[in-house]
Coordinates of C-alpha atoms in Angstrom, one line a residue:
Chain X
X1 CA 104.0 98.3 130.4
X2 CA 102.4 96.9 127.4
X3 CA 101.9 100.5 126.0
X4 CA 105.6 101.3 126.6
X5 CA 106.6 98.2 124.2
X6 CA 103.9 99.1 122.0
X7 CA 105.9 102.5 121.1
X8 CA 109.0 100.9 121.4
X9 CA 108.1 98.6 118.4
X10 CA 106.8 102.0 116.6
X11 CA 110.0 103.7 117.5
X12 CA 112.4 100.9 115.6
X13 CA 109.9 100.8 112.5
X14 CA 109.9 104.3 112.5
X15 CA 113.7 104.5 112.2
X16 CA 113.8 101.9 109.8
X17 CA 111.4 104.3 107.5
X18 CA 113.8 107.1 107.9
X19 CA 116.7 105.5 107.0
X20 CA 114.7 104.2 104.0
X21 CA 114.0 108.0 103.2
X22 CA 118.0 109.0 103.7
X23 CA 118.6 106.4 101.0
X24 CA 116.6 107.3 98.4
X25 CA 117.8 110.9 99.4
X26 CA 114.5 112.1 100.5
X27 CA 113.9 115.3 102.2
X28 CA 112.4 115.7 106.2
X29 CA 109.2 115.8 104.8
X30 CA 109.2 112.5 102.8
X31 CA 111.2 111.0 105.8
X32 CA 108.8 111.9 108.5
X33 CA 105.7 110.4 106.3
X34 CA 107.6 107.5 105.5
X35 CA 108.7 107.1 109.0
X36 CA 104.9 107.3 110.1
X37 CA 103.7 105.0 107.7
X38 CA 106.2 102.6 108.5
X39 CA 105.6 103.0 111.9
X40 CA 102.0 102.9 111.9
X41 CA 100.6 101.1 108.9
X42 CA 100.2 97.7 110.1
X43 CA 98.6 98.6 112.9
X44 CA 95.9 100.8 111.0
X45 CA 95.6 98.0 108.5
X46 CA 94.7 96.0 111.5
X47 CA 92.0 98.0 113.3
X48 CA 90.7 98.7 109.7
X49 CA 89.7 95.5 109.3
X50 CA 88.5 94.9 113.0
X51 CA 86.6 97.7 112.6
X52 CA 87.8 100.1 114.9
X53 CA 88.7 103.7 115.8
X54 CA 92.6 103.1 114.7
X55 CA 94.7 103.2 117.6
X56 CA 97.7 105.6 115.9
X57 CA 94.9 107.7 115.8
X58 CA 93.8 108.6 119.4
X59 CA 97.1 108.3 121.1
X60 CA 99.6 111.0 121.3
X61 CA 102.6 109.2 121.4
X62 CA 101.9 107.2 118.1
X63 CA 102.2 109.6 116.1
X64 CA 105.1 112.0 118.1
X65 CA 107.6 109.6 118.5
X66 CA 107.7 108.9 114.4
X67 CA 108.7 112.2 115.0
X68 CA 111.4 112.0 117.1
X69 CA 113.0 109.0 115.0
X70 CA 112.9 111.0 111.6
X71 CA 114.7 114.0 113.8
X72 CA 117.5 111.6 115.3
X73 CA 117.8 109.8 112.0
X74 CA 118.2 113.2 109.9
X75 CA 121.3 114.9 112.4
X76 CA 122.8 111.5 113.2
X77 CA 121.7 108.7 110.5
X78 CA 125.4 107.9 109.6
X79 CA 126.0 106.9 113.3
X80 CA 122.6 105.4 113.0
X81 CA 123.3 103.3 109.8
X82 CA 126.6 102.4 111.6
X83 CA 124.3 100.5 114.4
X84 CA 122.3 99.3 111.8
X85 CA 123.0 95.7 112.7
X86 CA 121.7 96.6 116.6
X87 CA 118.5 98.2 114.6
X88 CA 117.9 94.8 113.2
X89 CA 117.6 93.2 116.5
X90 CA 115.3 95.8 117.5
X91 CA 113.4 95.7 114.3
X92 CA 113.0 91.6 115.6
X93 CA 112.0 92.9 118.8
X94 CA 109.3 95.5 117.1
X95 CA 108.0 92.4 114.7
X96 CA 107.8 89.9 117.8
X97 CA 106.1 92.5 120.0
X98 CA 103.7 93.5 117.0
X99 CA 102.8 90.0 116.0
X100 CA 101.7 88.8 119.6
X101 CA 100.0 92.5 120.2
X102 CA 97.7 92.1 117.0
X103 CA 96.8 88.4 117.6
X104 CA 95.6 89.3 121.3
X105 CA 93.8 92.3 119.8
X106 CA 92.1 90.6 117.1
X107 CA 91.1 87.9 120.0
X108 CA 89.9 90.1 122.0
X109 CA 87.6 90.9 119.3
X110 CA 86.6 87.7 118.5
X111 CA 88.2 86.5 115.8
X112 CA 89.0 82.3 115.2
X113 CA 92.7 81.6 116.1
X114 CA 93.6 81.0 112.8
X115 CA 92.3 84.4 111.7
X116 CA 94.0 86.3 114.7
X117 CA 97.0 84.9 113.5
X118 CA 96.6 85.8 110.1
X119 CA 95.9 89.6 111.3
X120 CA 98.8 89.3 113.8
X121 CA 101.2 88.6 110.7
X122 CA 99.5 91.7 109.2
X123 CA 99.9 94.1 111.9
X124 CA 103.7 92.8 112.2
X125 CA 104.4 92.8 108.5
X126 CA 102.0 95.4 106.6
X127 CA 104.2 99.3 107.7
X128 CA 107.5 97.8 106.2
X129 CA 105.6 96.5 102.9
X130 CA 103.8 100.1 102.5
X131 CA 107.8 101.5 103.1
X132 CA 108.7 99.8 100.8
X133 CA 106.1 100.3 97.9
X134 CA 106.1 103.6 98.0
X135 CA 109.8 104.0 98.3
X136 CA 109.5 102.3 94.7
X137 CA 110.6 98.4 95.4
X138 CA 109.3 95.3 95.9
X139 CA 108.9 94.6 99.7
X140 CA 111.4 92.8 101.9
X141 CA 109.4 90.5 102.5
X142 CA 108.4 89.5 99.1
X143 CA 111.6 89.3 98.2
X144 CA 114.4 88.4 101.4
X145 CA 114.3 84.5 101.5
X146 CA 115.7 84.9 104.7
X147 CA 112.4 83.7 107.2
X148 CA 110.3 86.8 108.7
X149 CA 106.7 86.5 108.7
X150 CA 107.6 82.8 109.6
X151 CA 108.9 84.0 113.2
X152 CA 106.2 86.1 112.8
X153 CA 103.4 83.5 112.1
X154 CA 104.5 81.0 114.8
X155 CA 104.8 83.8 117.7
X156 CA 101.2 84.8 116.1
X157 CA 100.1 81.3 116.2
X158 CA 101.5 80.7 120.3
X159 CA 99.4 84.3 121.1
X160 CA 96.0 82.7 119.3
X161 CA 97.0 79.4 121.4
X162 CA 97.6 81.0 124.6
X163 CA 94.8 83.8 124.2
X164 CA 92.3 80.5 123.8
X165 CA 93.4 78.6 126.9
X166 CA 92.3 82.2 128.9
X167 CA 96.1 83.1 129.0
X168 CA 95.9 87.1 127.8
X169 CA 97.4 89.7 129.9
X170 CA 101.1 91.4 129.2
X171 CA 102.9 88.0 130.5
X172 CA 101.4 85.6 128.0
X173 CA 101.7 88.4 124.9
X174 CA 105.5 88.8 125.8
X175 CA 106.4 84.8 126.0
X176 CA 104.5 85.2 122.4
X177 CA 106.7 88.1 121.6
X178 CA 109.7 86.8 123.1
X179 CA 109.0 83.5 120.9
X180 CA 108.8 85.9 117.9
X181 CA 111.8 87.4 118.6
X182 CA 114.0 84.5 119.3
X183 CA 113.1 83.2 116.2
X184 CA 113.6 85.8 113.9
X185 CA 117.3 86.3 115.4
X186 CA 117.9 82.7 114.3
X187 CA 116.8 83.0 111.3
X188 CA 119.4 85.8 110.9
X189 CA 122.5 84.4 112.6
X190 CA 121.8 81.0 110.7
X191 CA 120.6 82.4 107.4
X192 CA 117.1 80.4 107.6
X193 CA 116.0 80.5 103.9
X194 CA 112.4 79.7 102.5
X195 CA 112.7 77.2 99.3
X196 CA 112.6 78.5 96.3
X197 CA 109.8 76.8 93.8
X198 CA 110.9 73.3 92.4
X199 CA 113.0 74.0 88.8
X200 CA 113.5 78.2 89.9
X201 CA 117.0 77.3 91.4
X202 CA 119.1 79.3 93.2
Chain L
X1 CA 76.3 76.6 96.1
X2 CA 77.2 80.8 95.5
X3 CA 79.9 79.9 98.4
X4 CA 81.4 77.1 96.1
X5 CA 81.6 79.9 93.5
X6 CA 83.3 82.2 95.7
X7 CA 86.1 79.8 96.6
X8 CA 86.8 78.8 92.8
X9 CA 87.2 82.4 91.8
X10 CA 89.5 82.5 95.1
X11 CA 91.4 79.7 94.2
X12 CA 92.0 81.5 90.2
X13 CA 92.4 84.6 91.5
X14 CA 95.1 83.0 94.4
X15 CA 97.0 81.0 91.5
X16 CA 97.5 84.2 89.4
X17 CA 99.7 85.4 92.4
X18 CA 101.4 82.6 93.0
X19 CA 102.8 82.4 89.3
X20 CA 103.6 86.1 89.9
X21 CA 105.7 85.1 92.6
X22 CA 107.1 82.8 90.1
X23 CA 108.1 84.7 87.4
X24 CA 109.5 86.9 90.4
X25 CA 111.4 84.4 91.8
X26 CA 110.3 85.0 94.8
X27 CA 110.8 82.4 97.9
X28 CA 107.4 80.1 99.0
X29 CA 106.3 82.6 101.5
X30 CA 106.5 85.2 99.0
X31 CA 104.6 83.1 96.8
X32 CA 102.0 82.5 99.7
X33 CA 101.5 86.1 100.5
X34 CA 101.0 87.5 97.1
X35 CA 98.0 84.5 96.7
X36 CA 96.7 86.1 99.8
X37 CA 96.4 89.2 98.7
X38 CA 95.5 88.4 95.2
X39 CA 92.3 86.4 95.9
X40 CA 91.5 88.0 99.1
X41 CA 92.5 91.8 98.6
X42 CA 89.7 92.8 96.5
X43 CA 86.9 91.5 98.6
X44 CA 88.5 93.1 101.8
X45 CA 88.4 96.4 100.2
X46 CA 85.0 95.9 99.0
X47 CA 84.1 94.5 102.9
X48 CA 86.2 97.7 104.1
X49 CA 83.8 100.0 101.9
X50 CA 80.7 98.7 103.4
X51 CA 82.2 99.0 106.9
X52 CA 81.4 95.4 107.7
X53 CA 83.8 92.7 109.1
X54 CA 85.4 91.3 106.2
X55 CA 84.5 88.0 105.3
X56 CA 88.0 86.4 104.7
X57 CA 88.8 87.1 108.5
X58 CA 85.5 84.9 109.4
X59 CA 85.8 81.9 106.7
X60 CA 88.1 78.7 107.1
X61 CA 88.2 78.4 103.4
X62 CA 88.8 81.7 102.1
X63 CA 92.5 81.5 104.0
X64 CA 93.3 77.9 103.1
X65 CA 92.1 77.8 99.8
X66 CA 95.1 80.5 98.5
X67 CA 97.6 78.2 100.3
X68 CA 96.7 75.4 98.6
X69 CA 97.0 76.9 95.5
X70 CA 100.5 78.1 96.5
X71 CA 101.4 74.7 97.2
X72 CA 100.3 73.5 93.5
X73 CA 102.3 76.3 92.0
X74 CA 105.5 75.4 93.8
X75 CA 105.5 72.2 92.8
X76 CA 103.8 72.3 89.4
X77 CA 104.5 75.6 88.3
X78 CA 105.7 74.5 84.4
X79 CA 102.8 72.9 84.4
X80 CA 100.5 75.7 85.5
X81 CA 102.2 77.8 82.8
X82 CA 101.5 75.3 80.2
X83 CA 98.1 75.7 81.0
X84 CA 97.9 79.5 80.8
X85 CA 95.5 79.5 78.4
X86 CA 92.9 77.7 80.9
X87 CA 93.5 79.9 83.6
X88 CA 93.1 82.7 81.7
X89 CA 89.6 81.5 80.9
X90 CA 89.4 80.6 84.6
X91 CA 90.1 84.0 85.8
X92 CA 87.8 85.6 83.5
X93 CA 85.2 82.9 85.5
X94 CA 86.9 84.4 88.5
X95 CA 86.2 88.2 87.3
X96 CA 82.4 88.0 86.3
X97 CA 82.2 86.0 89.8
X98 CA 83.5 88.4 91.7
X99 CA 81.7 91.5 90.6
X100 CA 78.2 90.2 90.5
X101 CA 78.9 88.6 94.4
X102 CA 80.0 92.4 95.0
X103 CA 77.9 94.3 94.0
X104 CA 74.9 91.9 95.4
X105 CA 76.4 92.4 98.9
X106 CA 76.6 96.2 97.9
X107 CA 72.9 96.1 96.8
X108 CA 72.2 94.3 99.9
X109 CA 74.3 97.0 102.4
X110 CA 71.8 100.3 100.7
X111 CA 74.3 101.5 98.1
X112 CA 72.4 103.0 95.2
X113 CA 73.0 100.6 91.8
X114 CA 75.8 103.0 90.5
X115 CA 77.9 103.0 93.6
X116 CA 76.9 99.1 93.6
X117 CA 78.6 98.4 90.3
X118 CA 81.4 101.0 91.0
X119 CA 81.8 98.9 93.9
X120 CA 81.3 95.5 92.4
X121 CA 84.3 96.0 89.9
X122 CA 86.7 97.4 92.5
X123 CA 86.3 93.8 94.3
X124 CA 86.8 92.1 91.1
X125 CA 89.7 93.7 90.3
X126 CA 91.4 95.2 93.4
X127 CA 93.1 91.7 94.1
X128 CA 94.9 92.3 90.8
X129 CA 95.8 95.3 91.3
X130 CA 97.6 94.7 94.2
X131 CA 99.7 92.0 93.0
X132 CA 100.6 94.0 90.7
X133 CA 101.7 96.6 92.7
X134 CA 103.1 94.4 95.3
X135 CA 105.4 92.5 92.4
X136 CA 106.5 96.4 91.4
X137 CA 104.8 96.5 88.0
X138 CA 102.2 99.2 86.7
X139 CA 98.9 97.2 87.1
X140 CA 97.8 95.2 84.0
X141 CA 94.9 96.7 84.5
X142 CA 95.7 100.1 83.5
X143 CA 98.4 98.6 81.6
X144 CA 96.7 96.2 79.0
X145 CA 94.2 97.7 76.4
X146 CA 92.2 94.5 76.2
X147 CA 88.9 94.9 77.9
X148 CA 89.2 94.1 81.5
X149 CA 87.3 96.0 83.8
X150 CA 84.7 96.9 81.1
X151 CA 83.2 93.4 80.9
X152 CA 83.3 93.6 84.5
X153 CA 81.4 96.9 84.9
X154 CA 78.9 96.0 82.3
X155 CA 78.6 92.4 84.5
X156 CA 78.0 94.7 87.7
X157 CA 75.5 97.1 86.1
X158 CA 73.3 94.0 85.2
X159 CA 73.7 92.6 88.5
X160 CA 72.5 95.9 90.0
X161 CA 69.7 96.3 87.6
X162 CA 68.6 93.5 88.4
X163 CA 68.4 93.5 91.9
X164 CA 66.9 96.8 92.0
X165 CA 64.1 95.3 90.4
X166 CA 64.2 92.9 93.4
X167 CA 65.7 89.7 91.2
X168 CA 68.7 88.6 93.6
X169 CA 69.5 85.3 94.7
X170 CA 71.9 82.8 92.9
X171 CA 69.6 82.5 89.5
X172 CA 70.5 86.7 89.2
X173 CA 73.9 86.6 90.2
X174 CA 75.2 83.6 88.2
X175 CA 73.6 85.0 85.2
X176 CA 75.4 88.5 85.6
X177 CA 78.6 86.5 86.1
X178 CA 78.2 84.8 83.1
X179 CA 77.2 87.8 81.0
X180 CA 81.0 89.5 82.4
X181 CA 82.8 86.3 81.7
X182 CA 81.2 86.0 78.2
X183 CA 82.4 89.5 77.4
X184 CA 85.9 88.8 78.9
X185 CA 86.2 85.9 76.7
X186 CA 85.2 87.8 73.7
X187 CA 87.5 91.0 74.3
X188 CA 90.1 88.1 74.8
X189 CA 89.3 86.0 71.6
X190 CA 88.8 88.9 69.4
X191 CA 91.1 91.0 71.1
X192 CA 89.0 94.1 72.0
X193 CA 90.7 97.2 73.1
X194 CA 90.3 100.5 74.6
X195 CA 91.0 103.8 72.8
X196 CA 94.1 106.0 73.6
X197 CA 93.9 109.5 74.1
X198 CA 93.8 111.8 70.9
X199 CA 97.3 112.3 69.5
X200 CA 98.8 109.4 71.3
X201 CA 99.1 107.5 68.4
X202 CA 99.1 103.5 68.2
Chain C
X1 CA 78.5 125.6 98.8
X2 CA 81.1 123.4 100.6
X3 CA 79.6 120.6 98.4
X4 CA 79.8 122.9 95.1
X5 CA 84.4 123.8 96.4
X6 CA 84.6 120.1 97.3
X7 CA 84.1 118.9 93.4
X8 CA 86.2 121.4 92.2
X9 CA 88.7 120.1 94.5
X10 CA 87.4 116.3 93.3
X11 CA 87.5 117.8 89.6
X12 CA 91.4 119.2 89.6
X13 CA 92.8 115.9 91.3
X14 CA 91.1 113.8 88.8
X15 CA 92.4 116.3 86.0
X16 CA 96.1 115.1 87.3
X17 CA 95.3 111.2 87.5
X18 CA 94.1 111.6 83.9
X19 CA 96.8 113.1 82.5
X20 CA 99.3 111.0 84.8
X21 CA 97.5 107.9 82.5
X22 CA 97.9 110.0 79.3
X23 CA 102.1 110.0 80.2
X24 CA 102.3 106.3 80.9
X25 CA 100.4 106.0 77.3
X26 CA 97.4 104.3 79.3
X27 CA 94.3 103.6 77.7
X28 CA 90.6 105.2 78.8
X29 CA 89.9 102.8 80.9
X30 CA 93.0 103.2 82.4
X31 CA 92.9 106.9 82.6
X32 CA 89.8 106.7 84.2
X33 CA 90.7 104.3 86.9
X34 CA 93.5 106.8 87.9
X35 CA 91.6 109.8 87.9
X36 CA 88.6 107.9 89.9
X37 CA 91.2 107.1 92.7
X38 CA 93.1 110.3 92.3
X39 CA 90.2 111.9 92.9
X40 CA 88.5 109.9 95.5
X41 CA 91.4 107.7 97.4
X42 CA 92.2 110.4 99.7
X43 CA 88.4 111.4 100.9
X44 CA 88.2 107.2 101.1
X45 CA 90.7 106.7 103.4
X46 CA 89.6 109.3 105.5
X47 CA 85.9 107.9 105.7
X48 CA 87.9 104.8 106.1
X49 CA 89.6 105.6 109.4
X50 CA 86.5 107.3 110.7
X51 CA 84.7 104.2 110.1
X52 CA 81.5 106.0 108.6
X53 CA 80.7 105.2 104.5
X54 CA 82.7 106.7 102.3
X55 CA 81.4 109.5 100.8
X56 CA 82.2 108.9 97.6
X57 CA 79.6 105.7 97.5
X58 CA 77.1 107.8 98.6
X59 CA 77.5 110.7 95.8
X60 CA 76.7 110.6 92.6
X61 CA 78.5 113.9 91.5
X62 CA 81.7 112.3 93.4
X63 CA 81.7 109.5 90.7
X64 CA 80.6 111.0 87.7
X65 CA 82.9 114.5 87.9
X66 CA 85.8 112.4 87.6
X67 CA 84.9 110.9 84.5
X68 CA 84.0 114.2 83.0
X69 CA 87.9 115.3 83.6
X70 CA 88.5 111.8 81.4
X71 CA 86.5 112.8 78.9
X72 CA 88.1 116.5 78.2
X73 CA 91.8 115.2 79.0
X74 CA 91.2 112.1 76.3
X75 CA 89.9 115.0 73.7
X76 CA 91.9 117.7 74.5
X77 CA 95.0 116.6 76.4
X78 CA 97.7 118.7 74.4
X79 CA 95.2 121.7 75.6
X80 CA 95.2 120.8 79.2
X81 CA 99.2 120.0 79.2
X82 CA 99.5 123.7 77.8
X83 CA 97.4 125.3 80.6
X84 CA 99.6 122.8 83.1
X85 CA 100.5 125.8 85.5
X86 CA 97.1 127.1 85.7
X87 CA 96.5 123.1 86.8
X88 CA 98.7 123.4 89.0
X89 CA 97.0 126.5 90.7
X90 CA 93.5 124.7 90.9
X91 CA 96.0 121.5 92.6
X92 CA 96.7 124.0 94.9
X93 CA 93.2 125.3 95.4
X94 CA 92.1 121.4 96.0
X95 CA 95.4 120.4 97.9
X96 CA 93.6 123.9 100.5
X97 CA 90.0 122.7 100.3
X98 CA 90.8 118.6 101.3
X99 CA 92.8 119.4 104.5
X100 CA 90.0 121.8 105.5
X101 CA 87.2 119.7 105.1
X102 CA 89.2 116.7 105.9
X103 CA 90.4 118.0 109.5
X104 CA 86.8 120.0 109.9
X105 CA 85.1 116.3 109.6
X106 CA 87.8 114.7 111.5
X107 CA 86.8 116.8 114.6
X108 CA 83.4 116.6 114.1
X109 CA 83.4 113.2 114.8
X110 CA 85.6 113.6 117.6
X111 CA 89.3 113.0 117.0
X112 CA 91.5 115.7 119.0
X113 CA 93.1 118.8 117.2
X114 CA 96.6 116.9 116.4
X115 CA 95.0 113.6 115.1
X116 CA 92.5 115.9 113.3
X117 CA 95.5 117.5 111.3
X118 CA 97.0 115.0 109.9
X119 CA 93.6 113.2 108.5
X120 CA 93.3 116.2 106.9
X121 CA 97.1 116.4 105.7
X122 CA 96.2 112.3 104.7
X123 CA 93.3 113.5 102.8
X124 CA 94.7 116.4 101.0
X125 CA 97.5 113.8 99.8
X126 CA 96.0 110.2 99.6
X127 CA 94.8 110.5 96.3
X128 CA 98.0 112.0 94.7
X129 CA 100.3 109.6 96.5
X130 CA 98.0 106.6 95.4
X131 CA 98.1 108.2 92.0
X132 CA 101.9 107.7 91.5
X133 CA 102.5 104.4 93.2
X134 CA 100.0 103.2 90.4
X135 CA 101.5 104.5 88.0
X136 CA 105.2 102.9 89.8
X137 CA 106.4 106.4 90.6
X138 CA 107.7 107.2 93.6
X139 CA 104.9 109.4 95.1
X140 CA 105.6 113.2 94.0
X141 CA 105.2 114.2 97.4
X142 CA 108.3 112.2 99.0
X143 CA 110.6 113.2 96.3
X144 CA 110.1 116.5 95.3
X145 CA 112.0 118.9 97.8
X146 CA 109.1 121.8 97.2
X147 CA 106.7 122.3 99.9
X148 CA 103.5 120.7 99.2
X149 CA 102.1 118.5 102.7
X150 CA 103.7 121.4 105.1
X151 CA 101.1 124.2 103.5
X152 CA 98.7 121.1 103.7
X153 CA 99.4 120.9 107.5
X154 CA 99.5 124.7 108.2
X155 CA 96.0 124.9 107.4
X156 CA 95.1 121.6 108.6
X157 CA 96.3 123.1 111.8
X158 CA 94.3 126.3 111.5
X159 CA 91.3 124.2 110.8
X160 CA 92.0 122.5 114.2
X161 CA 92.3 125.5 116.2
X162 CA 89.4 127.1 114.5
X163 CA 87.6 124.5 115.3
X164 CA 88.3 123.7 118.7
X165 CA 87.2 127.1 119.6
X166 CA 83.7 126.5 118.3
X167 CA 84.4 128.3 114.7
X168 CA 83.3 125.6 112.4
X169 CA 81.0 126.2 108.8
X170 CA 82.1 126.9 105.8
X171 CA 83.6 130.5 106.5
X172 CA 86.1 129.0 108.7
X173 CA 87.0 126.2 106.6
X174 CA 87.1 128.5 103.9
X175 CA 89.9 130.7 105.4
X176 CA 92.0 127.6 106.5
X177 CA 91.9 126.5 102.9
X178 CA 92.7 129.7 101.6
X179 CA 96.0 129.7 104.1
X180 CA 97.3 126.2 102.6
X181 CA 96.6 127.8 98.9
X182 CA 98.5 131.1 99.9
X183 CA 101.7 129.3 101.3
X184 CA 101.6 126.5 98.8
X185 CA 101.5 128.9 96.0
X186 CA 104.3 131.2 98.0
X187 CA 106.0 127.4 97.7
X188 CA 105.7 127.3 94.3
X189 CA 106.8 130.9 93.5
X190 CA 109.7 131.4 95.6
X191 CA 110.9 127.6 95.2
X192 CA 110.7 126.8 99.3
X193 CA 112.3 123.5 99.7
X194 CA 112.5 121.2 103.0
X195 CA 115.8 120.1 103.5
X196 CA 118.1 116.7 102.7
X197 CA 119.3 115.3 106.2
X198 CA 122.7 116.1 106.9
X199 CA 125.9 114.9 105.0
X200 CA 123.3 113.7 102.0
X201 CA 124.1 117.1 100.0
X202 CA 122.4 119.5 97.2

């Protein structure tokens, strides 16, 4: 179950790397690595710094269905631009999932809540902000006011909670997700926006 | 006493990348991030290196103390500009810090004293590095011909020195910190620079 | 012998990092931070994901024969720009020897065949693509259409197999390095290009 929305999440970051790739009018090759590292950097970030084997590289499916995204992306990516707006639902879906995933994990392996948190965001956030420096631009993230590692943070925060009352298993990591999620769709529909600093103006 | 050291090179280091989010006119979460990385993204490397749990996933302070500088930036940030000048002579505190605490831990972990010092000056100025690359400019580092990493190798190679001779402690370390700040002061004062290649003209 | 290919390989990458800093009119420090991580970034992320110390902070030839290529491309840069194809050949040679070793170490400490390949693929082209986001290129090996990870990942492959049938040492990772050179110089000479996706045009 939890594995199935694990590559789920990788499958919508993946796309999103391969479109990034169509746009700067890269070939397969440069679409399928950015579509990998999009896919699975955060998480390898992660399990670097928890000190583990990293999980994109002992399972199969991590690194074929990157694949399969930069394959659909390069026949179809005008019909898949076209449902760009139902990608960025997914892409919430992918960051909510990721967020509560790495917090658990990093629990798990004994991290404070604060700093599972802080490596949930990580996981969530880190594969689009390598996309997006090697594709030559300032991340998203950096530079969208509109709120993402906020979402991110408070669905990370709710998994670090939860994971510290004894509440892990798949049910309490998808009311995290699902938090995430929820979130991060708001922030879109209402155009959530993070101040500026005092004087910068808008 | 060496841990109060540590967060007052963070807290330089963090309110470098804050001002870079500045000048960037990045959001406040964009601001926060970039401090994150700045102050904490050269130890982590340095902690990944040595294959040991890296320390700002286990300390309280080394996460707060880049938020609070965020928080000062956003709401004093003309003010932090004014007083460039000081923070420049803070972050070269920040520098000679950084790369004697490195490669001490580096001494410590078995490294031989010239994979030490190598490693001493990547924490000192990795964090830099990537807020450089994060904000999308060439790293001042590589960028800037006044001595920056030189100070801090000849900073590390003391510290090394020294502790193979089996002088570490806080005595050692502060006094290869100081000798890397006193040489980043000078380079700055008298403006000391690195050669170009042959041919590539001034 | 392995040891004696494996810093020519060291030696050629670092040649391209330090003329990369002689384009970008970089100082020597600044050329030699880019050929140190040209070099060595590749092999580091390896040794990162197989959690054991990086090889290059255990070698002292690792450290030093970058520096060497500083030295002759600082004195005699025009020189090395004029022999830029026979450069090119030696990338070649290097771009063969990383995925082989690379993979060869990847399955000795146990990852399977496929994950094996593409540590050795991420090997063969860390250092390179770390080289050009420094330097706030889009990395080479996204953009340019000419085959240079697929040769990577041929042999890669070949090492894999090889070595999954019990034929590991150096004359087997000798023969999968010489397959990457071959088809990555066939690359080169006969201009084999991977394809745009479809509708994004010549």
């Amino acid at each position: 179950m939890s594995e199935l929305l694990d590559l789920a999440g990788i499958f919508v970051f993946a796309l999103s790397g391969a479109l990034m790739g169509v746009r700067k009018r890269l070939d397969v090759v440069g679409m399928a690595v950015l579509a990998e590292i999009t896919a699975l950097g955060g998480g390898l970030v992660r399990d670097l710094i928890l000190n583990v084997r990293p999980a994109a590289f002992q399972s199969l499916g991590y690194v074929l269905v990157p694949l399969a995204a930069t394959v659909i992306v390069f026949f179809w990516h005008p019909h898949v631009a076209r449902v760009m707006p139902a990608i960025l639902v997914l892409d919430a879906a992918g960051l909510g999932l990721f967020c509560a995933v790495g917090t658990a994990k990093a629990m798990e392996y004994g991290l404070s809540p604060l700093h599972a948190s802080l490596l949930g965001v990580t996981s969530a956030v880190g594969g689009g902000m390598l996309r997006d420096v090697l594709a030559g631009e300032i991340p998203t993230l950096l530079y969208d006011r509109q709120l993402y590692a906020v979402p991110a943070l408070v669905g990370s925060a709710a998994m670090a909670g939860l994971s510290a009352y004894g509440l892990h298993g798949w049910p309490a990591t998808l009311a995290a997700a699902v938090l995430a999620f929820g979130l991060r769709i708001a922030a879109m529909r209402r155009n959530w926006r993070a101040p500026l600093a005092r004087g910068v103006g808008d």
